Structures are given as C-alpha cells and as structure tokens.
Amino acid sequence: MLLLPPSEGKAPGGEGPPWAEGAQAFAGLNPRRRTLGVAVRRALRSGDEAARTRLLGARGDLLAAAAADWRAIDRAPTLPAWRRYAGVVWSALDPAGLDREAHDALLERVLIPSGAFGLLAAGDAVPAYRLKMGASVPAIGGLAAWWRPRIAPLVADRAHGGWIVDLLPGEHAAALDPARIARGGARLVRVALVTGEDAGSARAVGHAGKHAKGLLARAVLTHGARTPDEVAGLEVPGLRTLAVTADGPLHTVMIRVAPAGTETPERSRGR
C-alpha cells in the first residue's frame, strides 16, 4: 500500500452522489464519520469566530465557505478522492496523466488518512470540506488520536502482510500506530525527505518536499515499487537516496531533495 496525505487545496464541485451513497472502501467508518460531522457542525454553530478559525484553519471568506461546506456535507456532490485533492503533492503526482497500469495501481494501492473521513481509498467519493488531521474538535478531541485505533487495523488488513510505503507528513503519520500495523503482519516503510549532502547532516525538507513527494509517489506507482530497496532504487530527477535503515518492523528510506534551482537528474540510489 502507499499512504498519501489529503490536501487543503481541493477541486470544486462534483457530479457524484453524496459521500455516504457513493464509493467507500471503508464504509464501516461511516457511523464515526457522522458522529464527527455532528460535532463539527455543533462547534461551528456555537463557537465564536476565533473558535471557528481554530477549528477549520481559515479566516474571512474562506472560513465562511468552509463552514457552508460543512453544513451541506451530507448532501453535497462528490468527486473521487484522486480528483478532489488538488494541492502540491497531488498536482505533482498528476493522477489523470498516469498510464492505465499506474492508474489502476493508484486505485488499488493508495490510502489517504483524513481528518474528516478517517481513511479513504483513492477512488472514494469525497465532498468539498476543510478539516485538518491536526485539528481538535469539541467533544471529540484531537483527530489523529481519535482516528488512530480505527485506522491502523484497516491499513494492515489492506496490506495483506506486505509492505506499506508511508509518504505522510507528521500530522497524518500521528494517526498511524506502527506497532499495531506490525501486529497485523504488515511492514512499514517510512520515507524521510531531507536536505543535506549525507545522512549525518540531513534535516527535514520544507515546502519543496511536497512537490518531491508527489513525484516520488508517481514513480512508486509507475514502477510498482513496494519494498524499501525498490523505493530507494527509484530514479527521480532531483532526488537521491542517502540511507536505508531498519528498526524492527519499521524501515526508513532517507531521500535527499536537491535545493531549488539544482534539480538536475540524479541517480536515486546513492549508497
């Protein structure tokens, strides 16, 4: 499986049925999704503007639009997740531009931890919404902790004892439980995108890492990479593998992102 984050940037509109009536790989989460929706709408009605801003991470017109989306979320038209998410990661992945085999892999392999929906597959019906995994909802608490017990078993089950390639930022990775995934028989490959010339000087990359993450995800799907060594061996312009390490069932692939303006093709396997 390949774990990708959702994006704050989302395509508008939609022509699919409401989310509960559309495709849902994890329909067992629907009661919990509805509970969360009730809590969010109650908080939006009862809170002042500052509280609504904290909850949805938006101000002014953007906050008003986000609140309107939540009021209509159960009846709003939907798009498949791979079309709804339109931020930097997903734009670089360019799902619509994948060849047929890679697009089939996208639908089969990609899972998306979501603050609003818990866990989505790439083909699941998603309405317009705004809610970060790092948000805290009154009467619910922090969403990563609230979803964690439900997400890990589902991810492990879908992996069927195989590898899970984790391209999540910290906010969404917090909703996973590596130990629980391991108990389900699966193994986790966490990809760390960094700057620096070697593993010793590496530090987490900033915003530029989002574009690199989308390119790497595209390469994973196009080339069918699954294991740590296969991910480390991918050749992606501007990326170079620095190290592959293992700590029990958790493997880490450390990949250097070239500084802006120096993104010439590099051989990914730099070990």
PDB file of C-alpha atoms in Angstrom:
ATOM      1  CA  MET A   1       0.000   0.000   0.000  1.00  0.00           C
ATOM      2  CA  LEU A   2       1.015   3.636  -0.475  1.00  0.00           C
ATOM      3  CA  LEU A   3      -0.040   6.204   2.138  1.00  0.00           C
ATOM      4  CA  LEU A   4      -0.514   9.773   0.889  1.00  0.00           C
ATOM      5  CA  PRO A   5      -1.892  12.843   2.672  1.00  0.00           C
ATOM      6  CA  PRO A   6      -5.016  14.685   1.547  1.00  0.00           C
ATOM      7  CA  SER A   7      -4.560  18.319   0.558  1.00  0.00           C
ATOM      8  CA  GLU A   8      -6.025  21.587   1.746  1.00  0.00           C
ATOM      9  CA  GLY A   9      -6.349  22.574  -1.897  1.00  0.00           C
ATOM     10  CA  LYS A  10      -9.381  20.828  -3.355  1.00  0.00           C
ATOM     11  CA  ALA A  11     -11.084  20.853  -6.725  1.00  0.00           C
ATOM     12  CA  PRO A  12     -14.550  22.471  -6.508  1.00  0.00           C
ATOM     13  CA  GLY A  13     -17.907  20.971  -7.410  1.00  0.00           C
ATOM     14  CA  GLY A  14     -18.569  17.365  -8.246  1.00  0.00           C
ATOM     15  CA  GLU A  15     -21.034  15.133 -10.034  1.00  0.00           C
ATOM     16  CA  GLY A  16     -21.069  12.079  -7.785  1.00  0.00           C
ATOM     17  CA  PRO A  17     -23.713  11.141  -5.188  1.00  0.00           C
ATOM     18  CA  PRO A  18     -23.427  12.242  -1.536  1.00  0.00           C
ATOM     19  CA  TRP A  19     -20.445  10.637   0.167  1.00  0.00           C
ATOM     20  CA  ALA A  20     -22.416   8.052   2.176  1.00  0.00           C
ATOM     21  CA  GLU A  21     -24.115   6.818  -1.024  1.00  0.00           C
ATOM     22  CA  GLY A  22     -21.006   6.777  -3.179  1.00  0.00           C
ATOM     23  CA  ALA A  23     -17.975   4.507  -3.334  1.00  0.00           C
ATOM     24  CA  GLN A  24     -16.450   3.966   0.112  1.00  0.00           C
ATOM     25  CA  ALA A  25     -13.710   1.400   0.681  1.00  0.00           C
ATOM     26  CA  PHE A  26     -14.137   1.767   4.443  1.00  0.00           C
ATOM     27  CA  ALA A  27     -17.888   2.145   4.891  1.00  0.00           C
ATOM     28  CA  GLY A  28     -17.532   0.703   8.399  1.00  0.00           C
ATOM     29  CA  LEU A  29     -16.198   4.114   9.412  1.00  0.00           C
ATOM     30  CA  ASN A  30     -19.439   5.864   8.389  1.00  0.00           C
ATOM     31  CA  PRO A  31     -21.037   5.947  11.867  1.00  0.00           C
ATOM     32  CA  ARG A  32     -17.894   7.542  13.270  1.00  0.00           C
ATOM     33  CA  ARG A  33     -17.778   9.974  10.343  1.00  0.00           C
ATOM     34  CA  ARG A  34     -21.350  11.027  11.074  1.00  0.00           C
ATOM     35  CA  THR A  35     -20.546  11.478  14.781  1.00  0.00           C
ATOM     36  CA  LEU A  36     -17.660  13.744  13.820  1.00  0.00           C
ATOM     37  CA  GLY A  37     -19.845  15.700  11.391  1.00  0.00           C
ATOM     38  CA  VAL A  38     -22.406  16.389  14.104  1.00  0.00           C
ATOM     39  CA  ALA A  39     -19.667  17.578  16.471  1.00  0.00           C
ATOM     40  CA  VAL A  40     -18.101  19.861  13.853  1.00  0.00           C
ATOM     41  CA  ARG A  41     -21.426  21.450  12.882  1.00  0.00           C
ATOM     42  CA  ARG A  42     -22.346  21.963  16.541  1.00  0.00           C
ATOM     43  CA  ALA A  43     -18.987  23.629  17.177  1.00  0.00           C
ATOM     44  CA  LEU A  44     -19.446  25.898  14.149  1.00  0.00           C
ATOM     45  CA  ARG A  45     -22.885  26.983  15.388  1.00  0.00           C
ATOM     46  CA  SER A  46     -21.925  27.585  18.991  1.00  0.00           C
ATOM     47  CA  GLY A  47     -18.392  28.921  18.736  1.00  0.00           C
ATOM     48  CA  ASP A  48     -17.291  32.498  18.101  1.00  0.00           C
ATOM     49  CA  GLU A  49     -15.287  33.390  15.015  1.00  0.00           C
ATOM     50  CA  ALA A  50     -11.966  32.751  16.759  1.00  0.00           C
ATOM     51  CA  ALA A  51     -13.090  29.239  17.711  1.00  0.00           C
ATOM     52  CA  ARG A  52     -14.292  28.549  14.167  1.00  0.00           C
ATOM     53  CA  THR A  53     -10.977  29.805  12.813  1.00  0.00           C
ATOM     54  CA  ARG A  54      -9.033  27.453  15.086  1.00  0.00           C
ATOM     55  CA  LEU A  55     -11.238  24.529  14.127  1.00  0.00           C
ATOM     56  CA  LEU A  56     -11.123  24.939  10.350  1.00  0.00           C
ATOM     57  CA  GLY A  57      -7.855  26.829   9.985  1.00  0.00           C
ATOM     58  CA  ALA A  58      -9.391  29.564   7.852  1.00  0.00           C
ATOM     59  CA  ARG A  59     -10.456  33.205   8.072  1.00  0.00           C
ATOM     60  CA  GLY A  60     -12.830  35.602   6.345  1.00  0.00           C
ATOM     61  CA  ASP A  61     -14.420  34.417   3.108  1.00  0.00           C
ATOM     62  CA  LEU A  62     -12.507  31.134   3.232  1.00  0.00           C
ATOM     63  CA  LEU A  63     -13.908  30.409   6.695  1.00  0.00           C
ATOM     64  CA  ALA A  64     -17.441  31.237   5.560  1.00  0.00           C
ATOM     65  CA  ALA A  65     -17.114  28.910   2.561  1.00  0.00           C
ATOM     66  CA  ALA A  66     -15.661  26.119   4.703  1.00  0.00           C
ATOM     67  CA  ALA A  67     -18.488  26.427   7.228  1.00  0.00           C
ATOM     68  CA  ALA A  68     -21.048  26.325   4.389  1.00  0.00           C
ATOM     69  CA  ASP A  69     -19.404  23.146   3.068  1.00  0.00           C
ATOM     70  CA  TRP A  70     -19.836  21.508   6.481  1.00  0.00           C
ATOM     71  CA  ARG A  71     -23.498  22.479   6.661  1.00  0.00           C
ATOM     72  CA  ALA A  72     -24.078  20.754   3.306  1.00  0.00           C
ATOM     73  CA  ILE A  73     -21.544  17.947   3.602  1.00  0.00           C
ATOM     74  CA  ASP A  74     -24.014  15.051   3.857  1.00  0.00           C
ATOM     75  CA  ARG A  75     -25.878  16.024   0.690  1.00  0.00           C
ATOM     76  CA  ALA A  76     -23.113  17.709  -1.342  1.00  0.00           C
ATOM     77  CA  PRO A  77     -21.954  16.295  -4.711  1.00  0.00           C
ATOM     78  CA  THR A  78     -18.679  14.391  -4.657  1.00  0.00           C
ATOM     79  CA  LEU A  79     -15.577  13.643  -6.677  1.00  0.00           C
ATOM     80  CA  PRO A  80     -13.281  10.628  -6.349  1.00  0.00           C
ATOM     81  CA  ALA A  81     -10.521  11.439  -3.865  1.00  0.00           C
ATOM     82  CA  TRP A  82      -7.866  11.406  -6.607  1.00  0.00           C
ATOM     83  CA  ARG A  83      -9.770  14.192  -8.380  1.00  0.00           C
ATOM     84  CA  ARG A  84     -10.842  16.131  -5.268  1.00  0.00           C
ATOM     85  CA  TYR A  85      -7.346  16.629  -3.866  1.00  0.00           C
ATOM     86  CA  ALA A  86      -5.560  19.325  -5.857  1.00  0.00           C
ATOM     87  CA  GLY A  87      -2.693  20.517  -3.650  1.00  0.00           C
ATOM     88  CA  VAL A  88       1.029  20.400  -4.401  1.00  0.00           C
ATOM     89  CA  VAL A  89       1.533  16.673  -3.714  1.00  0.00           C
ATOM     90  CA  TRP A  90      -1.390  15.617  -5.863  1.00  0.00           C
ATOM     91  CA  SER A  91      -0.593  18.077  -8.647  1.00  0.00           C
ATOM     92  CA  ALA A  92       2.938  16.639  -8.879  1.00  0.00           C
ATOM     93  CA  LEU A  93       1.526  13.098  -8.802  1.00  0.00           C
ATOM     94  CA  ASP A  94      -0.842  14.086 -11.664  1.00  0.00           C
ATOM     95  CA  PRO A  95      -3.247  11.132 -11.387  1.00  0.00           C
ATOM     96  CA  ALA A  96      -5.019  11.995 -14.639  1.00  0.00           C
ATOM     97  CA  GLY A  97      -1.718  11.744 -16.502  1.00  0.00           C
ATOM     98  CA  LEU A  98      -0.821   8.243 -15.287  1.00  0.00           C
ATOM     99  CA  ASP A  99      -0.865   5.405 -17.769  1.00  0.00           C
ATOM    100  CA  ARG A 100      -3.569   2.803 -17.294  1.00  0.00           C
ATOM    101  CA  GLU A 101      -1.451   0.360 -15.289  1.00  0.00           C
ATOM    102  CA  ALA A 102      -0.210   3.063 -12.920  1.00  0.00           C
ATOM    103  CA  HIS A 103      -3.728   4.498 -12.548  1.00  0.00           C
ATOM    104  CA  ASP A 104      -5.034   1.040 -11.649  1.00  0.00           C
ATOM    105  CA  ALA A 105      -2.255   0.874  -9.055  1.00  0.00           C
ATOM    106  CA  LEU A 106      -3.374   4.264  -7.717  1.00  0.00           C
ATOM    107  CA  LEU A 107      -6.894   2.930  -7.167  1.00  0.00           C
ATOM    108  CA  GLU A 108      -5.659  -0.333  -5.649  1.00  0.00           C
ATOM    109  CA  ARG A 109      -2.740   0.846  -3.519  1.00  0.00           C
ATOM    110  CA  VAL A 110      -3.249   4.437  -2.351  1.00  0.00           C
ATOM    111  CA  LEU A 111      -4.787   5.090   1.065  1.00  0.00           C
ATOM    112  CA  ILE A 112      -5.369   8.592   2.466  1.00  0.00           C
ATOM    113  CA  PRO A 113      -5.701   9.322   6.201  1.00  0.00           C
ATOM    114  CA  SER A 114      -8.219  12.149   6.516  1.00  0.00           C
ATOM    115  CA  GLY A 115      -9.262  14.276   9.461  1.00  0.00           C
ATOM    116  CA  ALA A 116     -12.876  14.291   8.269  1.00  0.00           C
ATOM    117  CA  PHE A 117     -13.193  10.704   6.988  1.00  0.00           C
ATOM    118  CA  GLY A 118     -10.585   8.696   8.867  1.00  0.00           C
ATOM    119  CA  LEU A 119      -9.262   6.687   5.953  1.00  0.00           C
ATOM    120  CA  LEU A 120     -10.042   6.913   2.247  1.00  0.00           C
ATOM    121  CA  ALA A 121      -9.067   4.981  -0.850  1.00  0.00           C
ATOM    122  CA  ALA A 122      -8.172   6.971  -3.955  1.00  0.00           C
ATOM    123  CA  GLY A 123     -11.492   6.166  -5.653  1.00  0.00           C
ATOM    124  CA  ASP A 124     -13.745   7.016  -2.703  1.00  0.00           C
ATOM    125  CA  ALA A 125     -16.443   9.688  -3.030  1.00  0.00           C
ATOM    126  CA  VAL A 126     -15.356  12.900  -1.299  1.00  0.00           C
ATOM    127  CA  PRO A 127     -17.325  16.172  -0.953  1.00  0.00           C
ATOM    128  CA  ALA A 128     -15.725  19.588  -0.580  1.00  0.00           C
ATOM    129  CA  TYR A 129     -14.594  20.024   3.038  1.00  0.00           C
ATOM    130  CA  ARG A 130     -11.915  21.582   5.212  1.00  0.00           C
ATOM    131  CA  LEU A 131     -10.622  19.917   8.399  1.00  0.00           C
ATOM    132  CA  LYS A 132      -7.025  19.070   9.211  1.00  0.00           C
ATOM    133  CA  MET A 133      -5.942  15.857  10.893  1.00  0.00           C
ATOM    134  CA  GLY A 134      -4.217  18.092  13.452  1.00  0.00           C
ATOM    135  CA  ALA A 135      -7.486  19.797  14.437  1.00  0.00           C
ATOM    136  CA  SER A 136      -9.148  19.384  17.816  1.00  0.00           C
ATOM    137  CA  VAL A 137     -12.940  19.172  17.769  1.00  0.00           C
ATOM    138  CA  PRO A 138     -15.009  19.934  20.898  1.00  0.00           C
ATOM    139  CA  ALA A 139     -16.377  16.729  22.466  1.00  0.00           C
ATOM    140  CA  ILE A 140     -14.052  14.701  20.205  1.00  0.00           C
ATOM    141  CA  GLY A 141     -10.534  15.950  20.921  1.00  0.00           C
ATOM    142  CA  GLY A 142      -7.515  15.674  18.656  1.00  0.00           C
ATOM    143  CA  LEU A 143      -8.461  13.901  15.436  1.00  0.00           C
ATOM    144  CA  ALA A 144      -5.231  11.945  14.979  1.00  0.00           C
ATOM    145  CA  ALA A 145      -5.718  10.258  18.368  1.00  0.00           C
ATOM    146  CA  TRP A 146      -9.467   9.822  17.776  1.00  0.00           C
ATOM    147  CA  TRP A 147      -8.961   8.031  14.465  1.00  0.00           C
ATOM    148  CA  ARG A 148      -5.789   6.073  15.334  1.00  0.00           C
ATOM    149  CA  PRO A 149      -7.402   2.935  16.829  1.00  0.00           C
ATOM    150  CA  ARG A 150      -9.621   2.567  13.727  1.00  0.00           C
ATOM    151  CA  ILE A 151      -7.088   3.390  11.018  1.00  0.00           C
ATOM    152  CA  ALA A 152      -4.181   1.072  11.863  1.00  0.00           C
ATOM    153  CA  PRO A 153      -6.130  -2.228  11.608  1.00  0.00           C
ATOM    154  CA  LEU A 154      -7.684  -1.151   8.304  1.00  0.00           C
ATOM    155  CA  VAL A 155      -4.323  -0.253   6.794  1.00  0.00           C
ATOM    156  CA  ALA A 156      -2.792  -3.535   7.990  1.00  0.00           C
ATOM    157  CA  ASP A 157      -5.699  -5.555   6.585  1.00  0.00           C
ATOM    158  CA  ARG A 158      -5.401  -3.910   3.175  1.00  0.00           C
ATOM    159  CA  ALA A 159      -1.658  -4.612   3.097  1.00  0.00           C
ATOM    160  CA  HIS A 160      -2.233  -8.408   3.382  1.00  0.00           C
ATOM    161  CA  GLY A 161       1.070  -8.856   5.192  1.00  0.00           C
ATOM    162  CA  GLY A 162       3.019  -6.830   2.628  1.00  0.00           C
ATOM    163  CA  TRP A 163       4.832  -3.519   2.698  1.00  0.00           C
ATOM    164  CA  ILE A 164       3.232  -0.134   3.393  1.00  0.00           C
ATOM    165  CA  VAL A 165       5.065   2.849   1.890  1.00  0.00           C
ATOM    166  CA  ASP A 166       4.444   5.871   4.125  1.00  0.00           C
ATOM    167  CA  LEU A 167       4.722   9.294   2.457  1.00  0.00           C
ATOM    168  CA  LEU A 168       2.757  11.090   5.170  1.00  0.00           C
ATOM    169  CA  PRO A 169       3.721  14.303   6.979  1.00  0.00           C
ATOM    170  CA  GLY A 170       3.929  14.134  10.756  1.00  0.00           C
ATOM    171  CA  GLU A 171       0.374  15.383  11.267  1.00  0.00           C
ATOM    172  CA  HIS A 172      -1.080  12.411   9.388  1.00  0.00           C
ATOM    173  CA  ALA A 173       1.544   9.864  10.440  1.00  0.00           C
ATOM    174  CA  ALA A 174       0.370  10.558  14.012  1.00  0.00           C
ATOM    175  CA  ALA A 175      -2.880   8.788  13.110  1.00  0.00           C
ATOM    176  CA  LEU A 176      -0.967   5.555  12.463  1.00  0.00           C
ATOM    177  CA  ASP A 177       0.197   3.033  15.029  1.00  0.00           C
ATOM    178  CA  PRO A 178       3.275   1.203  13.620  1.00  0.00           C
ATOM    179  CA  ALA A 179       3.199  -1.409  16.374  1.00  0.00           C
ATOM    180  CA  ARG A 180      -0.445  -2.229  15.699  1.00  0.00           C
ATOM    181  CA  ILE A 181       0.229  -2.387  11.957  1.00  0.00           C
ATOM    182  CA  ALA A 182       3.098  -4.807  12.663  1.00  0.00           C
ATOM    183  CA  ARG A 183       0.810  -6.985  14.768  1.00  0.00           C
ATOM    184  CA  GLY A 184      -1.400  -7.229  11.698  1.00  0.00           C
ATOM    185  CA  GLY A 185       1.517  -8.769   9.800  1.00  0.00           C
ATOM    186  CA  ALA A 186       2.368  -5.752   7.630  1.00  0.00           C
ATOM    187  CA  ARG A 187       5.668  -3.854   7.464  1.00  0.00           C
ATOM    188  CA  LEU A 188       6.073  -0.106   7.253  1.00  0.00           C
ATOM    189  CA  VAL A 189       8.488   1.829   5.025  1.00  0.00           C
ATOM    190  CA  ARG A 190       8.645   5.443   6.165  1.00  0.00           C
ATOM    191  CA  VAL A 191      10.128   7.840   3.587  1.00  0.00           C
ATOM    192  CA  ALA A 192      12.008  10.828   5.044  1.00  0.00           C
ATOM    193  CA  LEU A 193      12.609  13.647   2.551  1.00  0.00           C
ATOM    194  CA  VAL A 194      15.567  15.713   3.676  1.00  0.00           C
ATOM    195  CA  THR A 195      18.163  18.292   2.662  1.00  0.00           C
ATOM    196  CA  GLY A 196      21.895  17.886   3.253  1.00  0.00           C
ATOM    197  CA  GLU A 197      24.693  16.072   1.498  1.00  0.00           C
ATOM    198  CA  ASP A 198      24.683  12.946   3.671  1.00  0.00           C
ATOM    199  CA  ALA A 199      22.702  11.164   6.370  1.00  0.00           C
ATOM    200  CA  GLY A 200      24.724  12.814   9.122  1.00  0.00           C
ATOM    201  CA  SER A 201      23.838  16.357   8.029  1.00  0.00           C
ATOM    202  CA  ALA A 202      20.281  15.628   6.918  1.00  0.00           C
ATOM    203  CA  ARG A 203      17.394  17.771   8.102  1.00  0.00           C
ATOM    204  CA  ALA A 204      13.713  17.729   7.210  1.00  0.00           C
ATOM    205  CA  VAL A 205      12.883  19.472   3.953  1.00  0.00           C
ATOM    206  CA  GLY A 206      10.315  22.273   3.883  1.00  0.00           C
ATOM    207  CA  HIS A 207       7.584  23.161   1.415  1.00  0.00           C
ATOM    208  CA  ALA A 208       9.674  21.940  -1.540  1.00  0.00           C
ATOM    209  CA  GLY A 209       9.251  18.441  -0.165  1.00  0.00           C
ATOM    210  CA  LYS A 210       5.583  18.418  -1.169  1.00  0.00           C
ATOM    211  CA  HIS A 211       6.387  18.579  -4.884  1.00  0.00           C
ATOM    212  CA  ALA A 212       9.124  15.969  -4.438  1.00  0.00           C
ATOM    213  CA  LYS A 213       6.713  13.727  -2.556  1.00  0.00           C
ATOM    214  CA  GLY A 214       4.249  13.827  -5.451  1.00  0.00           C
ATOM    215  CA  LEU A 215       6.982  12.959  -7.957  1.00  0.00           C
ATOM    216  CA  LEU A 216       8.150  10.085  -5.767  1.00  0.00           C
ATOM    217  CA  ALA A 217       4.589   8.784  -5.374  1.00  0.00           C
ATOM    218  CA  ARG A 218       4.204   8.859  -9.147  1.00  0.00           C
ATOM    219  CA  ALA A 219       7.417   6.845  -9.530  1.00  0.00           C
ATOM    220  CA  VAL A 220       6.286   4.321  -6.893  1.00  0.00           C
ATOM    221  CA  LEU A 221       3.047   3.695  -8.793  1.00  0.00           C
ATOM    222  CA  THR A 222       4.598   3.763 -12.274  1.00  0.00           C
ATOM    223  CA  HIS A 223       7.380   1.321 -11.417  1.00  0.00           C
ATOM    224  CA  GLY A 224       5.462  -0.810  -8.933  1.00  0.00           C
ATOM    225  CA  ALA A 225       7.936  -0.178  -6.099  1.00  0.00           C
ATOM    226  CA  ARG A 226       6.936  -1.901  -2.864  1.00  0.00           C
ATOM    227  CA  THR A 227       9.950  -2.820  -0.722  1.00  0.00           C
ATOM    228  CA  PRO A 228      12.447  -0.454   0.944  1.00  0.00           C
ATOM    229  CA  ASP A 229      15.143  -1.327  -1.609  1.00  0.00           C
ATOM    230  CA  GLU A 230      12.753  -0.819  -4.530  1.00  0.00           C
ATOM    231  CA  VAL A 231      11.729   2.602  -3.211  1.00  0.00           C
ATOM    232  CA  ALA A 232      15.374   3.507  -2.562  1.00  0.00           C
ATOM    233  CA  GLY A 233      16.313   2.468  -6.089  1.00  0.00           C
ATOM    234  CA  LEU A 234      13.814   4.673  -7.898  1.00  0.00           C
ATOM    235  CA  GLU A 235      15.360   7.248 -10.217  1.00  0.00           C
ATOM    236  CA  VAL A 236      13.567  10.570  -9.858  1.00  0.00           C
ATOM    237  CA  PRO A 237      15.074  13.887 -11.003  1.00  0.00           C
ATOM    238  CA  GLY A 238      16.224  15.929  -8.022  1.00  0.00           C
ATOM    239  CA  LEU A 239      16.076  13.018  -5.548  1.00  0.00           C
ATOM    240  CA  ARG A 240      18.896  10.843  -4.224  1.00  0.00           C
ATOM    241  CA  THR A 241      18.733   8.090  -1.612  1.00  0.00           C
ATOM    242  CA  LEU A 242      21.084   8.679   1.327  1.00  0.00           C
ATOM    243  CA  ALA A 243      20.317   5.720   3.592  1.00  0.00           C
ATOM    244  CA  VAL A 244      18.003   2.817   4.318  1.00  0.00           C
ATOM    245  CA  THR A 245      17.679   1.808   7.962  1.00  0.00           C
ATOM    246  CA  ALA A 246      15.565  -0.642   9.934  1.00  0.00           C
ATOM    247  CA  ASP A 247      14.244  -0.559  13.489  1.00  0.00           C
ATOM    248  CA  GLY A 248      12.285  -3.763  13.947  1.00  0.00           C
ATOM    249  CA  PRO A 249       9.310  -3.764  11.562  1.00  0.00           C
ATOM    250  CA  LEU A 250       9.809  -0.059  10.728  1.00  0.00           C
ATOM    251  CA  HIS A 251      12.154   0.730   7.829  1.00  0.00           C
ATOM    252  CA  THR A 252      13.180   4.258   6.898  1.00  0.00           C
ATOM    253  CA  VAL A 253      14.335   5.397   3.468  1.00  0.00           C
ATOM    254  CA  MET A 254      16.112   8.763   3.703  1.00  0.00           C
ATOM    255  CA  ILE A 255      15.981  10.646   0.395  1.00  0.00           C
ATOM    256  CA  ARG A 256      17.730  13.935  -0.344  1.00  0.00           C
ATOM    257  CA  VAL A 257      15.773  16.646  -2.165  1.00  0.00           C
ATOM    258  CA  ALA A 258      18.018  18.842  -4.302  1.00  0.00           C
ATOM    259  CA  PRO A 259      17.890  22.584  -3.493  1.00  0.00           C
ATOM    260  CA  ALA A 260      15.707  24.717  -5.765  1.00  0.00           C
ATOM    261  CA  GLY A 261      17.491  25.557  -8.988  1.00  0.00           C
ATOM    262  CA  THR A 262      19.729  22.497  -8.868  1.00  0.00           C
ATOM    263  CA  GLU A 263      17.138  19.856  -9.669  1.00  0.00           C
ATOM    264  CA  THR A 264      19.105  18.015 -12.344  1.00  0.00           C
ATOM    265  CA  PRO A 265      18.554  14.288 -12.775  1.00  0.00           C
ATOM    266  CA  GLU A 266      20.436  12.308 -10.145  1.00  0.00           C
ATOM    267  CA  ARG A 267      20.705   8.586  -9.728  1.00  0.00           C
ATOM    268  CA  SER A 268      18.398   7.831  -6.852  1.00  0.00           C
ATOM    269  CA  ARG A 269      20.461   5.006  -5.335  1.00  0.00           C
ATOM    270  CA  GLY A 270      23.325   6.927  -3.813  1.00  0.00           C
ATOM    271  CA  ARG A 271      24.519   4.328  -1.297  1.00  0.00           C
TER     272      ARG A 271
END
